[in-house]
Amino acid sequence: MSDLQVIPVPGPGAEDVVVGGPGPDEGAVFTGTEDGSIFRISHDGEHVERVAHTGGRPLGLEIDVDGRLLVCDAHLGVLRVDPRSGAIEAVTDSLGGVEMRFCNNAAIAEDGTVWFSDSSTRYGIDQWKDDFVQNTRTGRLARLGTDGAVEVVLDGLAFANGVALSADASYVAVAETGARTVVRWWLSGPQAGTRDFLVTDLPGYPDNIARGSDGLIWVSIASPVDPLVERLQRGPLPLRKLVTKIPERLQPAPKHTVRAQAYDDAGTLVHDVDVQGSAYHMVTGVREHDGRLWLGSLHEPAVAVLDL
């Protein structure tokens, strides 16, 4: 495996990555940063340009069926962004008539159906640690139909995060960061309308997930398992609330790691990419494309890439 290449972008928190499909943006990589910017990075990493500004906090990015970007903005909800003109279309900012607090990640079916996550009904991105430690289990997976109708499909999720569709669209998967699992909701076949797990007991806390060009479900591991966090999540609620009120420097913090895993449809681990010794850390976005692995980070002012 080759060395990790880090590509700076003009803003912190290049949280997710997506690779452009056929057309003028083919092979280009897009990412969104903390200040609301969306950047396009050339396939060789030599050129970075801002193509849009949402006015919020873009997280998950997908290529929509019409070539635009579908953006999950933590503050504004689901948006469609034209990377050529910078035009922004608001799609939905609410579920069940209630404004979302933490729109996070999405996957798009071939017919244009959008599956997206809302991480918490209680806390927004600026207080993500509160939801994580308190283990509110108020995360949701929702469906946006091609007719514009929005419905919650799964609730009670432990910090719902990354979303991905299987290659045959038989199931949609959603990562539970707080529980270290990837949940499946079956869309077709004998299990249609039921849920189970693609994988449990991950070696760390999953963030964004995505189906790669290899057909596998890739899972970013933002931080390895923290024994203190695990104990806190099982502790009494008053203690869990107290922990997030103490000074930031004394709170549990993500450990430095660069790790992503890939699973097949049987939940079998196929790849475990664990890069040692890199200053780059907290991988929250992952995208495999033609044998290259693109990575994003909630904190880093950069994306990273390596050849598999």
Short mmCIF file of C-alpha atoms in Angstrom, two decimals:
data_model
loop_
_atom_site.label_atom_id
_atom_site.label_comp_id
_atom_site.label_asym_id
_atom_site.label_seq_id
_atom_site.Cartn_x
_atom_site.Cartn_y
_atom_site.Cartn_z
CA MET A 1 0.00 0.00 0.00
CA SER A 2 1.40 3.38 -0.97
CA ASP A 3 1.91 6.33 1.34
CA LEU A 4 -0.93 8.61 2.35
CA GLN A 5 -1.05 11.80 0.28
CA VAL A 6 -2.54 14.77 2.11
CA ILE A 7 -4.12 17.52 -0.02
CA PRO A 8 -4.75 20.82 1.82
CA VAL A 9 -7.98 22.75 1.26
CA PRO A 10 -8.63 26.39 2.29
CA GLY A 11 -10.75 25.58 5.36
CA PRO A 12 -10.92 23.23 8.34
CA GLY A 13 -13.10 20.17 8.56
CA ALA A 14 -13.16 18.59 5.09
CA GLU A 15 -15.63 16.09 6.54
CA ASP A 16 -16.72 13.97 3.56
CA VAL A 17 -15.52 13.21 0.05
CA VAL A 18 -17.23 12.16 -3.18
CA VAL A 19 -15.81 11.48 -6.63
CA GLY A 20 -17.47 13.03 -9.68
CA GLY A 21 -19.08 10.74 -12.26
CA PRO A 22 -19.22 10.90 -16.08
CA GLY A 23 -19.20 14.46 -17.39
CA PRO A 24 -17.08 17.58 -16.85
CA ASP A 25 -16.40 16.67 -13.21
CA GLU A 26 -15.43 13.06 -13.83
CA GLY A 27 -12.64 12.03 -11.47
CA ALA A 28 -12.75 15.31 -9.52
CA VAL A 29 -13.24 15.08 -5.75
CA PHE A 30 -15.61 17.27 -3.77
CA THR A 31 -15.55 18.11 -0.08
CA GLY A 32 -17.30 20.56 2.27
CA THR A 33 -15.70 22.52 5.10
CA GLU A 34 -16.65 24.11 8.41
CA ASP A 35 -17.20 27.59 6.94
CA GLY A 36 -19.88 26.34 4.52
CA SER A 37 -17.63 26.08 1.47
CA ILE A 38 -17.68 23.25 -1.06
CA PHE A 39 -14.43 22.60 -2.91
CA ARG A 40 -13.59 20.72 -6.08
CA ILE A 41 -10.20 18.99 -6.13
CA SER A 42 -8.66 17.78 -9.39
CA HIS A 43 -8.08 14.02 -9.61
CA ASP A 44 -4.32 14.55 -9.27
CA GLY A 45 -4.75 16.83 -6.24
CA GLU A 46 -2.98 19.71 -7.96
CA HIS A 47 -5.91 22.15 -8.18
CA VAL A 48 -8.45 23.12 -5.50
CA GLU A 49 -11.25 25.60 -6.13
CA ARG A 50 -14.32 26.68 -4.22
CA VAL A 51 -17.45 25.99 -6.24
CA ALA A 52 -20.23 26.88 -3.78
CA HIS A 53 -21.07 28.15 -0.31
CA THR A 54 -24.12 26.74 1.49
CA GLY A 55 -24.18 29.24 4.35
CA GLY A 56 -24.33 26.31 6.75
CA ARG A 57 -22.14 23.30 7.54
CA PRO A 58 -21.94 20.77 4.67
CA LEU A 59 -21.29 17.18 5.75
CA GLY A 60 -22.26 14.21 3.55
CA LEU A 61 -21.92 14.67 -0.22
CA GLU A 62 -23.32 12.55 -3.05
CA ILE A 63 -23.51 12.88 -6.83
CA ASP A 64 -27.19 13.24 -7.70
CA VAL A 65 -28.80 11.61 -10.73
CA ASP A 66 -28.75 14.95 -12.59
CA GLY A 67 -25.04 15.53 -11.95
CA ARG A 68 -25.51 18.05 -9.16
CA LEU A 69 -24.24 17.48 -5.64
CA LEU A 70 -26.69 16.35 -3.00
CA VAL A 71 -25.46 17.86 0.27
CA CYS A 72 -26.44 17.00 3.82
CA ASP A 73 -25.93 20.26 5.65
CA ALA A 74 -25.89 19.91 9.43
CA HIS A 75 -27.68 23.26 9.83
CA LEU A 76 -29.81 23.54 6.69
CA GLY A 77 -30.87 19.97 5.90
CA VAL A 78 -30.80 18.37 2.45
CA LEU A 79 -29.62 20.64 -0.39
CA ARG A 80 -28.86 20.27 -4.07
CA VAL A 81 -25.82 22.21 -5.26
CA ASP A 82 -24.74 22.86 -8.84
CA PRO A 83 -20.91 22.81 -8.80
CA ARG A 84 -20.79 24.59 -12.16
CA SER A 85 -22.88 27.63 -11.21
CA GLY A 86 -22.80 27.46 -7.40
CA ALA A 87 -26.61 27.55 -7.32
CA ILE A 88 -28.19 26.02 -4.23
CA GLU A 89 -31.64 24.44 -4.00
CA ALA A 90 -33.17 23.72 -0.58
CA VAL A 91 -34.78 20.27 -0.62
CA THR A 92 -35.94 19.60 2.95
CA ASP A 93 -34.96 20.79 6.41
CA SER A 94 -37.54 18.86 8.43
CA LEU A 95 -38.88 15.43 9.25
CA GLY A 96 -42.50 14.98 10.29
CA GLY A 97 -42.95 18.75 10.30
CA VAL A 98 -40.11 19.26 12.81
CA GLU A 99 -36.86 20.92 11.78
CA MET A 100 -33.86 18.61 11.76
CA ARG A 101 -31.02 19.36 14.15
CA PHE A 102 -28.27 17.29 12.58
CA CYS A 103 -28.67 16.21 8.95
CA ASN A 104 -25.59 14.11 8.26
CA ASN A 105 -25.13 11.72 5.33
CA ALA A 106 -26.97 10.23 2.36
CA ALA A 107 -27.07 7.65 -0.43
CA ILE A 108 -28.96 7.92 -3.73
CA ALA A 109 -30.68 5.08 -5.59
CA GLU A 110 -30.63 4.83 -9.36
CA ASP A 111 -34.23 6.08 -9.54
CA GLY A 112 -33.33 9.21 -7.56
CA THR A 113 -34.67 8.10 -4.17
CA VAL A 114 -32.55 9.64 -1.41
CA TRP A 115 -31.83 7.90 1.89
CA PHE A 116 -30.39 10.21 4.54
CA SER A 117 -29.56 10.31 8.24
CA ASP A 118 -30.46 12.75 11.00
CA SER A 119 -28.02 12.06 13.81
CA SER A 120 -29.96 13.42 16.78
CA THR A 121 -33.24 15.10 17.64
CA ARG A 122 -31.64 16.74 20.70
CA TYR A 123 -28.22 18.04 19.71
CA GLY A 124 -26.69 19.66 16.63
CA ILE A 125 -23.20 19.27 15.24
CA ASP A 126 -21.71 21.81 17.64
CA GLN A 127 -22.74 19.54 20.51
CA TRP A 128 -22.08 16.16 18.88
CA LYS A 129 -20.16 14.97 21.94
CA ASP A 130 -23.25 15.54 24.12
CA ASP A 131 -25.31 13.15 22.02
CA PHE A 132 -22.47 10.67 21.70
CA VAL A 133 -21.69 10.43 25.42
CA GLN A 134 -25.31 10.68 26.59
CA ASN A 135 -26.24 7.98 24.07
CA THR A 136 -29.66 9.55 23.39
CA ARG A 137 -30.46 7.05 20.61
CA THR A 138 -32.59 9.60 18.81
CA GLY A 139 -30.91 9.16 15.42
CA ARG A 140 -33.03 8.45 12.35
CA LEU A 141 -32.82 7.13 8.81
CA ALA A 142 -35.20 8.81 6.37
CA ARG A 143 -36.35 8.37 2.80
CA LEU A 144 -36.91 11.19 0.34
CA GLY A 145 -38.98 9.93 -2.57
CA THR A 146 -38.81 11.16 -6.13
CA ASP A 147 -42.21 12.81 -5.50
CA GLY A 148 -40.67 14.92 -2.72
CA ALA A 149 -42.35 12.99 0.12
CA VAL A 150 -40.19 12.48 3.19
CA GLU A 151 -40.64 9.72 5.78
CA VAL A 152 -38.69 8.30 8.71
CA VAL A 153 -37.88 4.64 8.09
CA LEU A 154 -35.81 3.84 11.19
CA ASP A 155 -35.53 5.66 14.50
CA GLY A 156 -33.94 4.96 17.87
CA LEU A 157 -30.48 4.84 16.29
CA ALA A 158 -27.36 5.52 18.36
CA PHE A 159 -26.04 8.61 16.53
CA ALA A 160 -27.14 7.78 12.98
CA ASN A 161 -24.34 8.65 10.61
CA GLY A 162 -23.11 7.28 7.27
CA VAL A 163 -25.57 5.86 4.72
CA ALA A 164 -24.91 3.50 1.80
CA LEU A 165 -26.90 1.31 -0.60
CA SER A 166 -25.84 -2.19 -1.57
CA ALA A 167 -24.77 -2.74 -5.17
CA ASP A 168 -28.04 -4.53 -5.98
CA ALA A 169 -30.10 -2.00 -3.97
CA SER A 170 -31.52 -4.83 -1.84
CA TYR A 171 -30.72 -2.95 1.37
CA VAL A 172 -29.74 0.44 2.70
CA ALA A 173 -27.14 0.59 5.46
CA VAL A 174 -26.73 3.23 8.15
CA ALA A 175 -23.87 3.53 10.63
CA GLU A 176 -24.59 3.85 14.34
CA THR A 177 -21.56 5.74 15.64
CA GLY A 178 -22.54 5.39 19.29
CA ALA A 179 -23.17 1.64 19.09
CA ARG A 180 -20.27 0.78 16.73
CA THR A 181 -22.56 -1.01 14.29
CA VAL A 182 -23.82 -0.76 10.72
CA VAL A 183 -27.58 -1.41 10.54
CA ARG A 184 -29.29 -2.78 7.43
CA TRP A 185 -32.84 -1.98 6.34
CA TRP A 186 -33.93 -4.48 3.72
CA LEU A 187 -35.65 -3.05 0.64
CA SER A 188 -36.30 -6.23 -1.32
CA GLY A 189 -36.25 -10.00 -1.00
CA PRO A 190 -37.68 -12.17 1.79
CA GLN A 191 -36.43 -9.78 4.48
CA ALA A 192 -37.92 -6.63 2.93
CA GLY A 193 -39.22 -4.23 5.57
CA THR A 194 -37.04 -5.63 8.35
CA ARG A 195 -33.76 -4.60 9.93
CA ASP A 196 -30.63 -6.46 10.98
CA PHE A 197 -26.91 -5.72 11.12
CA LEU A 198 -24.33 -5.73 8.37
CA VAL A 199 -21.64 -5.61 11.05
CA THR A 200 -21.45 -5.22 14.83
CA ASP A 201 -18.64 -4.60 17.29
CA LEU A 202 -16.56 -2.44 14.99
CA PRO A 203 -13.03 -1.70 16.29
CA GLY A 204 -13.88 1.98 16.61
CA TYR A 205 -16.58 4.56 16.04
CA PRO A 206 -17.90 4.60 12.45
CA ASP A 207 -18.69 7.85 10.72
CA ASN A 208 -19.53 8.14 7.03
CA ILE A 209 -19.90 4.99 4.96
CA ALA A 210 -20.11 4.58 1.18
CA ARG A 211 -20.35 1.89 -1.45
CA GLY A 212 -17.14 1.83 -3.44
CA SER A 213 -16.64 1.21 -7.14
CA ASP A 214 -15.60 -2.28 -5.97
CA GLY A 215 -19.17 -2.90 -4.70
CA LEU A 216 -18.05 -3.08 -1.08
CA ILE A 217 -19.42 -0.99 1.78
CA TRP A 218 -16.54 1.14 3.06
CA VAL A 219 -16.70 2.34 6.67
CA SER A 220 -14.61 5.18 8.08
CA ILE A 221 -13.36 4.59 11.63
CA ALA A 222 -13.10 8.05 13.19
CA SER A 223 -11.53 6.89 16.44
CA PRO A 224 -10.62 3.56 18.06
CA VAL A 225 -12.73 2.24 20.92
CA ASP A 226 -12.37 4.40 24.04
CA PRO A 227 -12.92 2.34 27.23
CA LEU A 228 -13.87 5.50 29.17
CA VAL A 229 -16.55 6.44 26.62
CA GLU A 230 -17.87 2.87 26.64
CA ARG A 231 -18.26 3.00 30.42
CA LEU A 232 -19.84 6.45 30.36
CA GLN A 233 -22.46 5.36 27.81
CA ARG A 234 -23.58 2.66 30.24
CA GLY A 235 -23.50 4.96 33.27
CA PRO A 236 -26.35 6.94 34.86
CA LEU A 237 -27.72 9.82 32.78
CA PRO A 238 -26.75 12.56 35.30
CA LEU A 239 -23.11 11.45 35.04
CA ARG A 240 -23.24 11.37 31.23
CA LYS A 241 -24.66 14.92 31.17
CA LEU A 242 -22.05 16.13 33.66
CA VAL A 243 -19.12 14.89 31.57
CA THR A 244 -20.02 17.15 28.64
CA LYS A 245 -20.16 20.20 30.94
CA ILE A 246 -16.55 19.98 32.07
CA PRO A 247 -13.82 21.89 30.16
CA GLU A 248 -13.15 20.59 26.65
CA ARG A 249 -9.55 19.66 27.45
CA LEU A 250 -10.75 17.28 30.19
CA GLN A 251 -13.41 15.56 28.09
CA PRO A 252 -12.81 12.26 26.26
CA ALA A 253 -11.34 13.06 22.84
CA PRO A 254 -10.99 11.07 19.62
CA LYS A 255 -7.66 9.25 19.45
CA HIS A 256 -5.41 9.86 16.45
CA THR A 257 -6.01 7.23 13.79
CA VAL A 258 -6.37 6.85 10.02
CA ARG A 259 -8.50 3.79 9.45
CA ALA A 260 -11.19 2.50 7.11
CA GLN A 261 -12.67 -0.94 6.57
CA ALA A 262 -14.59 -2.56 3.72
CA TYR A 263 -17.30 -5.23 4.06
CA ASP A 264 -19.10 -7.39 1.55
CA ASP A 265 -22.86 -8.03 1.62
CA ALA A 266 -22.41 -10.94 4.01
CA GLY A 267 -20.74 -8.65 6.53
CA THR A 268 -17.32 -10.20 5.92
CA LEU A 269 -14.33 -7.93 6.39
CA VAL A 270 -12.49 -7.63 3.06
CA HIS A 271 -10.11 -4.70 3.67
CA ASP A 272 -8.75 -3.12 6.84
CA VAL A 273 -6.74 -0.03 5.99
CA ASP A 274 -4.86 1.23 9.05
CA VAL A 275 -2.27 3.91 8.32
CA GLN A 276 0.31 4.37 11.07
CA GLY A 277 2.36 7.43 11.89
CA SER A 278 0.38 10.06 9.99
CA ALA A 279 -0.34 13.51 11.43
CA TYR A 280 -3.63 13.43 9.53
CA HIS A 281 -6.36 12.05 11.79
CA MET A 282 -10.05 11.51 12.57
CA VAL A 283 -11.17 10.06 9.25
CA THR A 284 -14.90 10.76 8.87
CA GLY A 285 -15.34 10.38 5.12
CA VAL A 286 -14.32 7.49 2.88
CA ARG A 287 -14.73 6.82 -0.83
CA GLU A 288 -13.13 4.02 -2.82
CA HIS A 289 -12.86 4.80 -6.54
CA ASP A 290 -10.95 2.71 -9.06
CA GLY A 291 -8.46 1.38 -6.53
CA ARG A 292 -7.85 4.68 -4.76
CA LEU A 293 -9.19 5.50 -1.32
CA TRP A 294 -10.19 9.11 -0.68
CA LEU A 295 -10.58 10.24 2.93
CA GLY A 296 -12.13 13.25 4.67
CA SER A 297 -11.85 14.49 8.25
CA LEU A 298 -14.13 16.47 10.55
CA HIS A 299 -11.15 18.46 11.83
CA GLU A 300 -8.39 18.47 9.19
CA PRO A 301 -8.07 21.32 6.63
CA ALA A 302 -7.34 18.65 4.04
CA VAL A 303 -8.46 15.48 2.35
CA ALA A 304 -6.19 12.47 1.92
CA VAL A 305 -5.78 9.73 -0.66
CA LEU A 306 -3.90 6.48 -1.00
CA ASP A 307 -3.66 3.71 -3.55
CA LEU A 308 -4.96 0.33 -2.45
#
